Coordinates of C-alpha atoms in Angstrom, one line a residue:
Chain A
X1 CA -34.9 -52.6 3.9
X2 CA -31.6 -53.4 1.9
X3 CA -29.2 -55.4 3.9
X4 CA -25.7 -56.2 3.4
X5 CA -24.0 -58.0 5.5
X6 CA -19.8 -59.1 6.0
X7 CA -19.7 -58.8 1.8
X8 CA -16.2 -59.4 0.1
X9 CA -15.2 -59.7 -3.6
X10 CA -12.0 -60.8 -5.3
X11 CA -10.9 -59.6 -9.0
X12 CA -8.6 -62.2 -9.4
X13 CA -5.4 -61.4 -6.6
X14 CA -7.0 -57.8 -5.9
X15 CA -9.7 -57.4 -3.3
X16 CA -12.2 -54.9 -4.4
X17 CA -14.5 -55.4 -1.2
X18 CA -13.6 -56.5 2.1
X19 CA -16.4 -57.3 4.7
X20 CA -18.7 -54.7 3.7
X21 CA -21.6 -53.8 5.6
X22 CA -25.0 -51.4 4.6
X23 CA -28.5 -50.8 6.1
X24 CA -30.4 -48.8 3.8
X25 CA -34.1 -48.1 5.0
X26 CA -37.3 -47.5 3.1
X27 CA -37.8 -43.6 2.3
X28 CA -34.4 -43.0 2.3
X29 CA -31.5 -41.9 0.4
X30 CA -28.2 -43.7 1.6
X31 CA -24.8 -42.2 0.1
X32 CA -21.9 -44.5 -0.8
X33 CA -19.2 -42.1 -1.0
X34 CA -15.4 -42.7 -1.6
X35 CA -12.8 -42.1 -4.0
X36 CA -11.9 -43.7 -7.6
X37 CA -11.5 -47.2 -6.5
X38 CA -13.0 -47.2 -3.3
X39 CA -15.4 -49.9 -4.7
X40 CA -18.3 -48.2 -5.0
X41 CA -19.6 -49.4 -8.0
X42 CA -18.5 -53.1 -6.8
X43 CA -21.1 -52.6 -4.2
X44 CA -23.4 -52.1 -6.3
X45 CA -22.5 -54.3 -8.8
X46 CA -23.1 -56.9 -6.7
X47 CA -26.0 -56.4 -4.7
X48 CA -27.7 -56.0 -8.3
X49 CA -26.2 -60.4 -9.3
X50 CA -23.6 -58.7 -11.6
X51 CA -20.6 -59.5 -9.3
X52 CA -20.7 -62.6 -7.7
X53 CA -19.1 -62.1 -3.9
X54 CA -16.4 -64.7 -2.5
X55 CA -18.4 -63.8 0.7
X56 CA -21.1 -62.3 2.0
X57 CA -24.7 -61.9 1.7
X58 CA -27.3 -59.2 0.4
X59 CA -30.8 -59.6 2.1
X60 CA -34.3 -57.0 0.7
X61 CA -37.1 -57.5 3.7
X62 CA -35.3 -60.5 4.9
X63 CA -35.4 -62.1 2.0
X64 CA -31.3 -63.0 0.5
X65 CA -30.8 -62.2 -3.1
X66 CA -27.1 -63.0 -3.0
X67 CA -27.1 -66.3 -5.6
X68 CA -29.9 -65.3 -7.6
X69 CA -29.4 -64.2 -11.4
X70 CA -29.3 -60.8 -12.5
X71 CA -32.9 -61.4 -14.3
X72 CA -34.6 -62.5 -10.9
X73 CA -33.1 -59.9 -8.7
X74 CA -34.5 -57.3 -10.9
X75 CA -37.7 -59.1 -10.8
X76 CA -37.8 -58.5 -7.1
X77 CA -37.9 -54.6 -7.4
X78 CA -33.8 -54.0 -7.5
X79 CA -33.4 -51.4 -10.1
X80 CA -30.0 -50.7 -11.3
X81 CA -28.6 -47.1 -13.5
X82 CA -25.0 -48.3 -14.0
X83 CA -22.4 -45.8 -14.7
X84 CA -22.8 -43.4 -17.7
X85 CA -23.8 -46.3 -20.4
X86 CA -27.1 -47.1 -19.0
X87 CA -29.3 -45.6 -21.7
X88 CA -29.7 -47.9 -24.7
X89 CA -28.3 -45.5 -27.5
X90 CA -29.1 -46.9 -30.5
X91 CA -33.2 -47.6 -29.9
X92 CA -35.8 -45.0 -29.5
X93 CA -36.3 -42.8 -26.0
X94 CA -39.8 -45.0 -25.6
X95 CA -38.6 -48.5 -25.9
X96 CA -35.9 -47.5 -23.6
X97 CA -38.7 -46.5 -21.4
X98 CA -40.8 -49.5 -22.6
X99 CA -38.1 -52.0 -22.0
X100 CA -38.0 -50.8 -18.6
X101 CA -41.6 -51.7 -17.5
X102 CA -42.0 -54.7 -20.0
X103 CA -41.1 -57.6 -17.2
X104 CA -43.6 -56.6 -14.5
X105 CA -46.5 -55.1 -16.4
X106 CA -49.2 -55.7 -19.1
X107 CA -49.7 -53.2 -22.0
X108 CA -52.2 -50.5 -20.5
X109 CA -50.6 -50.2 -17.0
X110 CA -47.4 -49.8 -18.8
X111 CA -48.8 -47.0 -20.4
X112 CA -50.0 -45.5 -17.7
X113 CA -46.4 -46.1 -16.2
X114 CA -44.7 -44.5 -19.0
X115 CA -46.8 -41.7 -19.2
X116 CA -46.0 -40.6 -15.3
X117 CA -42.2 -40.5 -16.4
X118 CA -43.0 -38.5 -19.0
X119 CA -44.8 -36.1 -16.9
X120 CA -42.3 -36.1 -14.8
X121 CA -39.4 -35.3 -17.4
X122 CA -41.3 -33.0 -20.0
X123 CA -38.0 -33.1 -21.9
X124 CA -38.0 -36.9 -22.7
X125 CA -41.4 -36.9 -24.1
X126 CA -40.4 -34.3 -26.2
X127 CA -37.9 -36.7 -27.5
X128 CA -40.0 -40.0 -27.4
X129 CA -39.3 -40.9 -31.0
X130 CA -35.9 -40.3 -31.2
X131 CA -32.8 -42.2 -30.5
X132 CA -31.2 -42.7 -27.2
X133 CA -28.3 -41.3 -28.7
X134 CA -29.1 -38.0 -29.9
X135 CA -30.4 -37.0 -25.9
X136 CA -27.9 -34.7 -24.2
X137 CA -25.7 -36.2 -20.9
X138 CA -28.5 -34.5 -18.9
X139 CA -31.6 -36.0 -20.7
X140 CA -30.0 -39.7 -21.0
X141 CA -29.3 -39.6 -17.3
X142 CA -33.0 -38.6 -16.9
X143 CA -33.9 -41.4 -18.8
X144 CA -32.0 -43.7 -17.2
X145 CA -33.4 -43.1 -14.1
X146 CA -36.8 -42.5 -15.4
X147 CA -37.0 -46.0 -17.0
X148 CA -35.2 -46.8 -13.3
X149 CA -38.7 -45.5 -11.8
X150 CA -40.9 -46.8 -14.1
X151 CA -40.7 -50.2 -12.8
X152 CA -42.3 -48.8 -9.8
X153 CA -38.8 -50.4 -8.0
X154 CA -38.6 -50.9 -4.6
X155 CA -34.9 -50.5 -4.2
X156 CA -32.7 -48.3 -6.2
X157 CA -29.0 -48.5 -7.1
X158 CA -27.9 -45.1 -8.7
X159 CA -23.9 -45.4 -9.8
X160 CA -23.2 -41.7 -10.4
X161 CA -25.6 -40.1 -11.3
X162 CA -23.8 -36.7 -11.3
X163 CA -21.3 -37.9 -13.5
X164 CA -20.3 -35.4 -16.6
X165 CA -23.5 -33.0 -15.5
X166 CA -23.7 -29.4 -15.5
X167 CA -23.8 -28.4 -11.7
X168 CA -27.2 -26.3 -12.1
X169 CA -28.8 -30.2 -13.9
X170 CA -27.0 -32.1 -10.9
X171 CA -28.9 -29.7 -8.7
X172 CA -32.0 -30.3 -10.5
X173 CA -31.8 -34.0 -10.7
X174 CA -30.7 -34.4 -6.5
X175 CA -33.9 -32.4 -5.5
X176 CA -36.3 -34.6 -7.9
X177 CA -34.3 -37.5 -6.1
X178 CA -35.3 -36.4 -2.8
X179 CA -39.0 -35.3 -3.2
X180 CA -39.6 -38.6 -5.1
X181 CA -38.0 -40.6 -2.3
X182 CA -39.0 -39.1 1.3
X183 CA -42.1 -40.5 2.7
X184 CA -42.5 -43.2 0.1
X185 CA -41.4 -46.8 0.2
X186 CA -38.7 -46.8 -2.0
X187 CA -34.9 -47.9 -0.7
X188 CA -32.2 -45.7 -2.7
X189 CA -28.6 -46.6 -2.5
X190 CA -26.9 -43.4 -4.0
X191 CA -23.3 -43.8 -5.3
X192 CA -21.1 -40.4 -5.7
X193 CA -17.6 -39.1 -6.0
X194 CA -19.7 -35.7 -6.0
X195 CA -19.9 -36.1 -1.9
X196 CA -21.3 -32.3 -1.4
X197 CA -24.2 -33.1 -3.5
X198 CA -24.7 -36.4 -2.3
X199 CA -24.5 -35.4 1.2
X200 CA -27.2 -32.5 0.6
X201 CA -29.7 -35.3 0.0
X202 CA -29.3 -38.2 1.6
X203 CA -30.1 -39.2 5.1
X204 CA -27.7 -42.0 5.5
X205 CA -23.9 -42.1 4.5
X206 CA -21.4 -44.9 4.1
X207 CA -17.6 -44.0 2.9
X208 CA -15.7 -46.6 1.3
X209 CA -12.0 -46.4 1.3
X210 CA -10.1 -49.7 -0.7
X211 CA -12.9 -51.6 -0.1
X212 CA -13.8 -51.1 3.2
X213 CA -16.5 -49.2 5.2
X214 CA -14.5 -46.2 6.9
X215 CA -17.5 -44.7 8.4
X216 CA -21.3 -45.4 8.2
X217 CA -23.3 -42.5 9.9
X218 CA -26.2 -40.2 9.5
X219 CA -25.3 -37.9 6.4
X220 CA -25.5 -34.4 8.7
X221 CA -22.5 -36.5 10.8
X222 CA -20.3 -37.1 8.1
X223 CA -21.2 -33.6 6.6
X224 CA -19.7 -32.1 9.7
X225 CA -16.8 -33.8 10.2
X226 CA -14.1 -31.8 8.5
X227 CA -11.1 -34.6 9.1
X228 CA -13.3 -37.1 7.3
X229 CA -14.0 -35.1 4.7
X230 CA -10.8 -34.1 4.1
X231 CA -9.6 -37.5 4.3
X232 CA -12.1 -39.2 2.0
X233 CA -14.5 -36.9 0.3
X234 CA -11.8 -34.6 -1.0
X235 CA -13.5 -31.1 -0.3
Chain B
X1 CA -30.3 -58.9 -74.8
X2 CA -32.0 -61.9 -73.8
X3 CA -29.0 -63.7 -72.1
X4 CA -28.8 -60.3 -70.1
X5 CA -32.3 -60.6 -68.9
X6 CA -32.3 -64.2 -68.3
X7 CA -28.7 -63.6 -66.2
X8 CA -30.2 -61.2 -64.2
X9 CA -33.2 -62.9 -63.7
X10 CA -31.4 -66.3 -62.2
X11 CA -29.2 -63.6 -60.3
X12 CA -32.2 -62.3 -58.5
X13 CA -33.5 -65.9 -57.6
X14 CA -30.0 -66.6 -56.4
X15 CA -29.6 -63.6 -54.9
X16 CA -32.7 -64.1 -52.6
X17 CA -30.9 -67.5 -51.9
X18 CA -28.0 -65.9 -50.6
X19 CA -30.0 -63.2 -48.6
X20 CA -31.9 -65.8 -46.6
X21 CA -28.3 -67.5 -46.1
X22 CA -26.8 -63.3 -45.0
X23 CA -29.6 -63.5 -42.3
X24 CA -29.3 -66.2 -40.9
X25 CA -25.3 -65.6 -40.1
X26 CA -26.8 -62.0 -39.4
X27 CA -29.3 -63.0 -36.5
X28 CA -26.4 -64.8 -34.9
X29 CA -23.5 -62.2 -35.8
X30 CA -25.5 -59.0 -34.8
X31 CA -26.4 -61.1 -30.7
X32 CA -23.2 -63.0 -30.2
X33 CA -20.4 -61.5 -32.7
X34 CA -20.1 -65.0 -33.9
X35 CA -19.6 -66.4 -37.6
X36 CA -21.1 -69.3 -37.5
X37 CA -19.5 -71.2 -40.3
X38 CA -21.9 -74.6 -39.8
X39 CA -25.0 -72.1 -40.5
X40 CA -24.9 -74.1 -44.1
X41 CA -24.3 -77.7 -43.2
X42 CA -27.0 -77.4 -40.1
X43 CA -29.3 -76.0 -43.4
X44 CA -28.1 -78.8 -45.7
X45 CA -28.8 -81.8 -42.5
X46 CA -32.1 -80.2 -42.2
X47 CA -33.0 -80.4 -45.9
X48 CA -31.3 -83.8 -45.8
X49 CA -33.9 -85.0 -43.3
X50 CA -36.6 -83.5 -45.4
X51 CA -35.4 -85.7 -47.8
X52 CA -35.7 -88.3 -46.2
X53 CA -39.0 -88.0 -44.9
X54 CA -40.0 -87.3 -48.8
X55 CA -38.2 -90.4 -49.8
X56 CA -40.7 -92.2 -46.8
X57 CA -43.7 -90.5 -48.5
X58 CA -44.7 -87.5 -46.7
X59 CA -46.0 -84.8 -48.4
X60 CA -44.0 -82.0 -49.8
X61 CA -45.0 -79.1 -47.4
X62 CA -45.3 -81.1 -44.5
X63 CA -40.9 -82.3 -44.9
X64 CA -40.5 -78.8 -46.0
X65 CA -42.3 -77.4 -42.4
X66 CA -40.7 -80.2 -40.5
X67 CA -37.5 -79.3 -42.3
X68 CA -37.5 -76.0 -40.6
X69 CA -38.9 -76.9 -37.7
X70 CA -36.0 -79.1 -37.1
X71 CA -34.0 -76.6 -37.9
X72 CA -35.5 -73.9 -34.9
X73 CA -34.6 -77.0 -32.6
X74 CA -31.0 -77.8 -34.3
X75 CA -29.9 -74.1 -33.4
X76 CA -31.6 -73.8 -29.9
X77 CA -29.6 -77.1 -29.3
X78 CA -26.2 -76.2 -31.2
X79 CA -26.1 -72.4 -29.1
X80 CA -27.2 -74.3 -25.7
X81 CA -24.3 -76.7 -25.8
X82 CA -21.8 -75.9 -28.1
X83 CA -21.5 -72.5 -27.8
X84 CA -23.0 -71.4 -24.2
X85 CA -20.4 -73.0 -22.4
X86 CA -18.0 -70.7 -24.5
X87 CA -19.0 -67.4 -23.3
X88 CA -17.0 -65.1 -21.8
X89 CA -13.6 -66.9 -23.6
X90 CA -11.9 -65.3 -26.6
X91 CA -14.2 -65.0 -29.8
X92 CA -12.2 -67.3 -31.6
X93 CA -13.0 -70.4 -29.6
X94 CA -16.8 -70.7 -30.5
X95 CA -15.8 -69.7 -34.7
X96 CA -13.6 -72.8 -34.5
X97 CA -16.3 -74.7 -32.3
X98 CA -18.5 -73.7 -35.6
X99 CA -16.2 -75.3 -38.2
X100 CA -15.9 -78.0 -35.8
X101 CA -19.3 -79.0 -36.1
X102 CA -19.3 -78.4 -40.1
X103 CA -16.9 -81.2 -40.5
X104 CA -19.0 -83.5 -38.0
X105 CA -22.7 -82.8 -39.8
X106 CA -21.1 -83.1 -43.0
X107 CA -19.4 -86.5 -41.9
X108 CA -22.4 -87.6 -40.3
X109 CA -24.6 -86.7 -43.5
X110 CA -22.0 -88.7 -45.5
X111 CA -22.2 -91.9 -43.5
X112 CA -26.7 -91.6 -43.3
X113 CA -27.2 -90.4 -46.7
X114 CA -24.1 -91.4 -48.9
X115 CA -21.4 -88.4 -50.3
X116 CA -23.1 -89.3 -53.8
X117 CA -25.0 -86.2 -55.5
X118 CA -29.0 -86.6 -55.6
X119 CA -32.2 -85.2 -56.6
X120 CA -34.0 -83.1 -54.8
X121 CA -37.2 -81.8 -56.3
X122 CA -38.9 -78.9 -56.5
X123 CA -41.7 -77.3 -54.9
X124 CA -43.0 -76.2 -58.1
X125 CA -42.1 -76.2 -61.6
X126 CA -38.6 -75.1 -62.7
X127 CA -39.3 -74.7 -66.5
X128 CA -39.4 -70.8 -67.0
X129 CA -42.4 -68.1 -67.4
X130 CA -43.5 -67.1 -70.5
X131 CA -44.6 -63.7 -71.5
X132 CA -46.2 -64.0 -74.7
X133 CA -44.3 -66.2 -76.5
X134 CA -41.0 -65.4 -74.8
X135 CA -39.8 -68.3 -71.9
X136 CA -37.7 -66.3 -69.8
X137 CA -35.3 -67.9 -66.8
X138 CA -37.6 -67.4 -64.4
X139 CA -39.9 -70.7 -63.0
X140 CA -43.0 -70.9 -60.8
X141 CA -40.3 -72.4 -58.2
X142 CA -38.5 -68.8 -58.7
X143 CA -41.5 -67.0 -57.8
X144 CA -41.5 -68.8 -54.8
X145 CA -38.0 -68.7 -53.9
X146 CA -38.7 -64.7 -54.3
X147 CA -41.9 -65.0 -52.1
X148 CA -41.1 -66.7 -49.1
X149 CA -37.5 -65.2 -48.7
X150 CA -39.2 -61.8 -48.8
X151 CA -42.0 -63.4 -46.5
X152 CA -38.9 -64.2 -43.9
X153 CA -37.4 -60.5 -44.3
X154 CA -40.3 -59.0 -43.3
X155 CA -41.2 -60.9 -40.8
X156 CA -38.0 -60.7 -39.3
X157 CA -38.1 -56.7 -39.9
X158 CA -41.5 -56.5 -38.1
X159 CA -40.5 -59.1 -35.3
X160 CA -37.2 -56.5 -34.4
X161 CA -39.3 -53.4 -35.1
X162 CA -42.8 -53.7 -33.8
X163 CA -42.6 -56.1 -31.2
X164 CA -41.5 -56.4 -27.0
X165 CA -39.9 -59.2 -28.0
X166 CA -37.9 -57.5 -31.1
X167 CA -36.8 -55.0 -28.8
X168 CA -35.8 -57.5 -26.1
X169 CA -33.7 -59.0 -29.1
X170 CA -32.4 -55.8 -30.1
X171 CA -31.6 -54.4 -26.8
X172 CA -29.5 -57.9 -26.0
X173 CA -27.6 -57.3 -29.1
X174 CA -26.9 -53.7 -28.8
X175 CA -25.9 -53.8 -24.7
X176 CA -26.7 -57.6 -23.0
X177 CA -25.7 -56.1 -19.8
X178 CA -28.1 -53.5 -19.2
X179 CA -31.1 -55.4 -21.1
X180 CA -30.3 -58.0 -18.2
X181 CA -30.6 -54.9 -15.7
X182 CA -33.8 -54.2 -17.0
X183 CA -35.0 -57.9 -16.5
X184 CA -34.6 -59.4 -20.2
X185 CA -33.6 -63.0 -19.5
X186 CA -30.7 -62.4 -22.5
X187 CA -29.5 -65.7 -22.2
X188 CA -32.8 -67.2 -24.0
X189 CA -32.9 -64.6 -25.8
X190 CA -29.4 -65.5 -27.4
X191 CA -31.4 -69.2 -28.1
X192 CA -33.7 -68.0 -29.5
X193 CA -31.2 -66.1 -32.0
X194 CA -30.0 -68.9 -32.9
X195 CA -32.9 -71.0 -32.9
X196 CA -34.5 -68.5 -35.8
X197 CA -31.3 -68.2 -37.6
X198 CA -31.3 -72.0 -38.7
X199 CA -34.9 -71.7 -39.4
X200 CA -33.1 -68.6 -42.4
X201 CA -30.6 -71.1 -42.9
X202 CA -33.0 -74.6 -43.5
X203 CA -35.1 -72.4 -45.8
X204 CA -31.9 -71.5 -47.7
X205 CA -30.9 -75.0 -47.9
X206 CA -34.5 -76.4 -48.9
X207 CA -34.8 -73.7 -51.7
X208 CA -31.2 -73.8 -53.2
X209 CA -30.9 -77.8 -53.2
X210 CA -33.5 -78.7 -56.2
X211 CA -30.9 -76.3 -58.4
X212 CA -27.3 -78.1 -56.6
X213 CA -26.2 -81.1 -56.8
X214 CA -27.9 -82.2 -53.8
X215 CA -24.8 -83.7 -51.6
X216 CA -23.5 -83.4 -48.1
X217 CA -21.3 -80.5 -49.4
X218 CA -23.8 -78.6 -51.8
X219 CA -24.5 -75.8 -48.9
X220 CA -20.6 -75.2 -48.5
X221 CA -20.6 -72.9 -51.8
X222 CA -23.8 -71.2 -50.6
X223 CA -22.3 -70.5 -47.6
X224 CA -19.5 -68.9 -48.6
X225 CA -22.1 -66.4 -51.2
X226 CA -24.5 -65.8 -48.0
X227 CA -21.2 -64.9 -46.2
X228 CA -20.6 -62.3 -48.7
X229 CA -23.8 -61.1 -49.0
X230 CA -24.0 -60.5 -45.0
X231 CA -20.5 -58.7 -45.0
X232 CA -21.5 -56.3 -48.5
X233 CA -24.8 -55.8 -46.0
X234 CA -23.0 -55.1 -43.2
X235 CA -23.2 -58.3 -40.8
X236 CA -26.2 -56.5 -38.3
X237 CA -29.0 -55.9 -40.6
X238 CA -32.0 -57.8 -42.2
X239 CA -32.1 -55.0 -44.9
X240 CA -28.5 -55.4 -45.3
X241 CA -28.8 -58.9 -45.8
X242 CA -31.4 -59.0 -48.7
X243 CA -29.5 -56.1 -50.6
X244 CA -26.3 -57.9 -49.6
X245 CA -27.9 -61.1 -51.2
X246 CA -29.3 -59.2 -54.2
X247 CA -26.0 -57.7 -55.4
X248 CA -24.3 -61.3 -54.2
X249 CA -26.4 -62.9 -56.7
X250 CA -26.3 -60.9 -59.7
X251 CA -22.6 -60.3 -59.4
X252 CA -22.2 -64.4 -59.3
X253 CA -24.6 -64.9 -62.1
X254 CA -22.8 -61.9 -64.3
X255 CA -19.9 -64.0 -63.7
X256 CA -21.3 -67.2 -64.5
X257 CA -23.0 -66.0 -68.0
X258 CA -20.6 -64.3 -69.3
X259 CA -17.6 -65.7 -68.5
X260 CA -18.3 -69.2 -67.4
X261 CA -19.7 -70.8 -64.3
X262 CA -16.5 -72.1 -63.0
X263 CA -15.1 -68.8 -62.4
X264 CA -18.2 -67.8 -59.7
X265 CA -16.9 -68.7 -56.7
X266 CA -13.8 -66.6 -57.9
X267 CA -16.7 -63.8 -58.7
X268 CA -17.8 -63.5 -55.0
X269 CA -14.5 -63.4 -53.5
X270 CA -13.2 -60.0 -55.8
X271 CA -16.5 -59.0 -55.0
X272 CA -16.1 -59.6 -50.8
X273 CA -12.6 -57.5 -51.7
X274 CA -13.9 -54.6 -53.6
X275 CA -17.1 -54.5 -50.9
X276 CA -14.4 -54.4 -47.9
X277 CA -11.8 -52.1 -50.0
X278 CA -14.5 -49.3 -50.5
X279 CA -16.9 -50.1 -48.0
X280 CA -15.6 -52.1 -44.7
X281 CA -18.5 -51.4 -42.2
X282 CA -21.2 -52.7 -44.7
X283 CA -23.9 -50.7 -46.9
X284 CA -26.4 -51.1 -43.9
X285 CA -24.2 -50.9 -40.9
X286 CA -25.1 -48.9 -37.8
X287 CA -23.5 -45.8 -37.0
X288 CA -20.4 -46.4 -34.4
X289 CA -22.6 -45.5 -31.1
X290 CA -20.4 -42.8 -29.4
X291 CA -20.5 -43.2 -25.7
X292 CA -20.3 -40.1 -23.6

């Protein structure tokens, strides 16, 4: 289990997060929802070492990552698709891919690794040889979260995934989400301005609103409550 | 005819000079976007040690590998102390950090070695090849020069291509951020950039000195070449940097036998402007990624 507990960070004057707390259990998808600004990506920012808080701590299985670099938080099974620019553009499909498994595994298991993502995105290994940058928005966002999953994480940060996707791919990409997630033991910490499609897949839901937790609640709750919604999700 | 060959003979042995000088400011330019204007007088204190271990009687190749040795150690040191604490401030303040420490190795070489100009000698002879009973401007020591600078190219070209740890390099280079994400410790990785570029840069220096007048200030011209050749090569590329070098050298040695070695520093620099006039991204630069 992902725990944060009483987390607050300062840009300079502005405060981005203010006492922020989040439970997000094994086998399930947990929404972080808001709007621009809310500090969604913060969160996630620095529960991955990126963002150091002024207070706070982040705990995986009891054990507190908040102080550790970047490097050894990853090395603990946090795995991390920032926003839009997470696929490597200007080296091949496969060493995106390889780069993602290189720090926890030899060369045949990685192999073996690679090979499931690429049975599990057909398109990508289509692609292998060619450069990041040629892969439509749909395909790099598959490769970023494939080379997310071939690390065999056991937490997973997801910063919008849905951003600049075709509704039908977004579709696509929240079922693969939530078949690869229920029932196993990975933690997934989805951010999304795209509530509706966030909300149709995740179990757990926390809205943000200028840095604070509005409301953290089963997802079917905040699903159902129309004055939140139209307060905070915009729809 | 013979002048012409012998010109562009000495250009290419130049020119492979200059190339090892292009990667070296390349391996730190394409990780850190810094110009790192002490690459030559680290390369000349590292060839000044080697002369003094020669001068103490140690064999040839064993100054020459401690030379460059010293040199992987001298840049790990220089990036962990000088420039480290630097990141994250305005570009600028490491470039003048890197004059900074020209002016104190050249100082310092002064007051060990004397500011007098010296001998350095060859790894092999310098009298030139003959084919048949022609001697062309080419020596045994050329033939090396050529060898081991194309050695370092592709090594370097293999190391970034076919290896995890190329690709770690690479992928702190193109976005440190994510590579971080995805667990590469880019901080020694940055080191290690360094730490190979002054091994480029001591092998420049040890090659070039047995044809300069070997003093605290011989690598300053050479630097200024190698600049050239990185910028015609683009600043990011290893290929870049040997083509870079190639033209850098020819172009200096048109200059110098035909109108006069004096004017050759004067060649290079209408060479840098006509290379940035018609070409300002480099021969071998990357495309502009486009983000989406």
């Amino acid at each position: 289990m992902l725990e944060v507990e009483g987390l607050s960070v300062s840009y300079g004057a502005i405060r981005a997060l203010e006492d922020v707390a989040l439970r997000a259990e094994k086998g399930m998808i947990t929404a972080v929802l808001g709007a621009n600004g809310a500090g969604k990506t913060t969160l996630l920012r620095t529960i991955t070492g990126l963002v150091k808080p002024t207070s706070g701590t982040v705990t995986l299985d009891g054990e507190k990552l908040t102080g550790m670099a970047v490097e050894d938080i990853v090395r603990h099974g946090v795995a991390h698709v920032p926003e839009g620019r997470g696929v490597i553009q200007e080296i091949t499909v496969d060493e995106n891919l390889r780069l993602g498994a290189l720090w926890c595994m030899g060369r045949s298991e990685r192999r073996v690794a690679m090979e499931e993502i690429y049975e599990l995105f057909p398109l990508l290994s289509e692609r292998r040889h060619k450069h990041a940058s040629t892969l439509s928005g749909g395909e790099r966002q598959m490769l970023a979260i494939g080379r997310a999953l071939v690390s065999r994480p056991r937490v997973m940060l997801l910063d919008e995934p849905s951003l600049g996707l075709a509704p039908i791919v977004t579709a696509q990409l929240m079922s693969m989400l939530r078949d690869r997630t229920h029932g196993s033991d990975i933690t997934v910490v989805l951010v999304e301005q795209n509530a509706r499609s966030a909300l149709s897949v995740a179990q757990r839901a926390v809205v943000l609103n200028l840095g604070k937790v509005v409301v953290a609640d089963d997802a079917a709750a905040v699903a159902a409550d129309s004055d939140l919604r139209h307060h905070y999700l915009g729809f | 005819m013979s002048l012409f060959v012998n010109v562009t003979l000495n250009g290419v042995a130049n020119g492979m000079v200059f190339a090892a000088m292009a990667l070296a400011l390349v391996f730190i330019f394409r990780a850190t976007s810094i110009v790192n204007f002490a690459q030559g007088a680290m390369a000349m204190f590292t060839t000044f040690i080697a002369f003094s271990l020669l001068d103490r009687g140690l064999g040839y190749w064993e100054a020459f590998a401690a030379a460059l040795a010293i040199g992987l150690v001298l840049g790990a040191v220089v990036e962990r102390i000088l420039i480290r604490p630097l990141r994250g401030k305005p570009e600028i303040n490491p470039v003048i950090v890197t004059i900074g420490l020209l002016i104190v190795l050249e100082g310092m070489a002064g007051s060990i070695w004397g500011n007098s100009a010296r001998g350095f000698p060859p790894a092999f002879s310098q009298t030139g090849l003959k084919f048949g009973h022609t001697k062309v401007a080419f020596s045994h020591f050329d033939v090396f020069i050529l060898g081991s600078v194309l050695a370092i190219m592709v090594a370097t070209m293999a190391l970034f291509r076919w290896t995890n740890l190329g690709l770690r390099m690479r992928a702190s280079a193109f976005a440190p951020e994510v590579a971080r994400l995805l667990g590469v410790r880019v901080g020694r990785i940055l080191t290690l950039g360094w730490a190979l570029a002054a091994v480029a840069g001591s092998l420049a220096g040890l090659l070039v000195a047995p044809t300069s007048s070997f003093s605290p200030y011989y690598m300053d011209l050479n630097l200024v070449f190698g600049f050239t050749a990185a910028v015609i090569g683009g600043l990011e590329s290893p290929a870049g940097a040997l083509v870079g070098g190639l033209i850098t050298g020819l172009c200096v040695s048109y200059v110098g036998g035909y109108l006069g070695s004096s004017l050759q520093p004067l060649g290079a620099l209408a060479l840098l402007m006509v290379a940035l006039m018609a070409r300002p991204q480099g021969i071998f630069a990357r495309p502009e990624a486009r983000r989406v």
